[in-house]
Short mmCIF file of C-alpha atoms in Angstrom, two decimals:
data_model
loop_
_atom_site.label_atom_id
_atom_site.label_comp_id
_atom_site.label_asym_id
_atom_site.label_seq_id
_atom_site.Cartn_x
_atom_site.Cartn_y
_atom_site.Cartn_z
CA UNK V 1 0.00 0.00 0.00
CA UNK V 2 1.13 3.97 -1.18
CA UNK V 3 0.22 6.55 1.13
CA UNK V 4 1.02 9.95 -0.45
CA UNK V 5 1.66 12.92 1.74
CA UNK V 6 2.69 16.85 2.46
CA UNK V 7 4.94 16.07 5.56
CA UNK V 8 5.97 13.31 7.64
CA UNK V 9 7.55 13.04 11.13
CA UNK V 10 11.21 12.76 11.42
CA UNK V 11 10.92 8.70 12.47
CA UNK V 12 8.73 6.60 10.27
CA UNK V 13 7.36 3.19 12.37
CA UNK V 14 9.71 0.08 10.54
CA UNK V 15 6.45 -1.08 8.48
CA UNK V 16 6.68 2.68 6.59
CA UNK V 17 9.60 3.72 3.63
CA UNK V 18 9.59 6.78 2.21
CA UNK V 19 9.98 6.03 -1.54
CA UNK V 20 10.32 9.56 -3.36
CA UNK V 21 10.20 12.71 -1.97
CA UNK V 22 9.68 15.28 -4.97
CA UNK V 23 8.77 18.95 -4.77
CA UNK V 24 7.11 18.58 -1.85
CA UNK V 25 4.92 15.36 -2.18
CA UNK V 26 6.22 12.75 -0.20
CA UNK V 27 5.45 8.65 -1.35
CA UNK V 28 5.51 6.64 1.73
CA UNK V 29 5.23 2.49 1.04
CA UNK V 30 3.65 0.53 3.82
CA UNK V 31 4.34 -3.27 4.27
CA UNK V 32 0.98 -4.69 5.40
CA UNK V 33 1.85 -8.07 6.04
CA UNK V 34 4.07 -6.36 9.16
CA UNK V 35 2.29 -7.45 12.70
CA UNK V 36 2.98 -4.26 14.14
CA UNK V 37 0.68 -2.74 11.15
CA UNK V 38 -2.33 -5.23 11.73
CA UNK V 39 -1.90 -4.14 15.44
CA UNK V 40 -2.38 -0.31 14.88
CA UNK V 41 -5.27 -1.07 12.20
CA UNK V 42 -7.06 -3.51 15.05
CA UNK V 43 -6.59 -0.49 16.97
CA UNK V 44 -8.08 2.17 14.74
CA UNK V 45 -10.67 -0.13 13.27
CA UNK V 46 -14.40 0.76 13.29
CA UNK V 47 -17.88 0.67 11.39
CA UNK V 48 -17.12 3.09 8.28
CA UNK V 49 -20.82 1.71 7.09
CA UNK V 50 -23.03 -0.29 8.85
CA UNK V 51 -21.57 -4.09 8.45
CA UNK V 52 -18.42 -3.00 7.30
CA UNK V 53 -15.06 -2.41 9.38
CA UNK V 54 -12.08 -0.48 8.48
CA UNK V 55 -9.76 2.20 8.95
CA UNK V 56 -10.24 5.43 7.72
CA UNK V 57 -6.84 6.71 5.47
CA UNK V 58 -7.01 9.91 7.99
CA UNK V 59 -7.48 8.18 11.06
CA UNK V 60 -3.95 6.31 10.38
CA UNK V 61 -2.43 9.22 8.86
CA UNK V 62 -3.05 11.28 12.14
CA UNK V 63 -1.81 8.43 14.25
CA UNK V 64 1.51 8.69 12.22
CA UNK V 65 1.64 12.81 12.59
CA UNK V 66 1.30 12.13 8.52
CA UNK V 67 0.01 15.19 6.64
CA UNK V 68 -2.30 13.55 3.92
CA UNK V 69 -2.62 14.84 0.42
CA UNK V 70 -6.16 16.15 -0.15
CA UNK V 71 -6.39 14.96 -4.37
CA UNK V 72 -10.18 16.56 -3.50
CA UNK V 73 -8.96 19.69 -2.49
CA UNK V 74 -9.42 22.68 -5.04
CA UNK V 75 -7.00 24.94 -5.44
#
């Protein structure tokens, strides 16, 4: 999985690589088969619509201190 973001803190968890960091968009790889992942998605999971459990992209960007990109934004 690609997370794309604006900033990052200094320390990245071991699961999380920055890949390319280019005019100010960084690309951050996550390896979710790490257990340490699944833990902090158990964590963070919850009913996005009834029956169905997940983890909001925002919710685990602000547990990282991960500035998301907003694609949805207009500038």
């Amino acid at each position: 999985m690609r997370l794309y973001a604006t900033s990052i803190p200094v320390t990245l968890p071991d699961w999380a690589t920055v890949i390319s960091n280019d005019a100010g968009l960084i690309e951050i790889e996550i390896n979710d088969e790490s257990p340490s992942f699944h833990s902090i998605l158990e964590e963070l999971a919850t009913e996005i619509e009834p029956g169905i459990i997940g983890v909001k992209a925002g919710d685990l960007c602000h547990r990282l201190s991960i500035e998301m990109v907003d694609f949805n934004e207009e500038n």
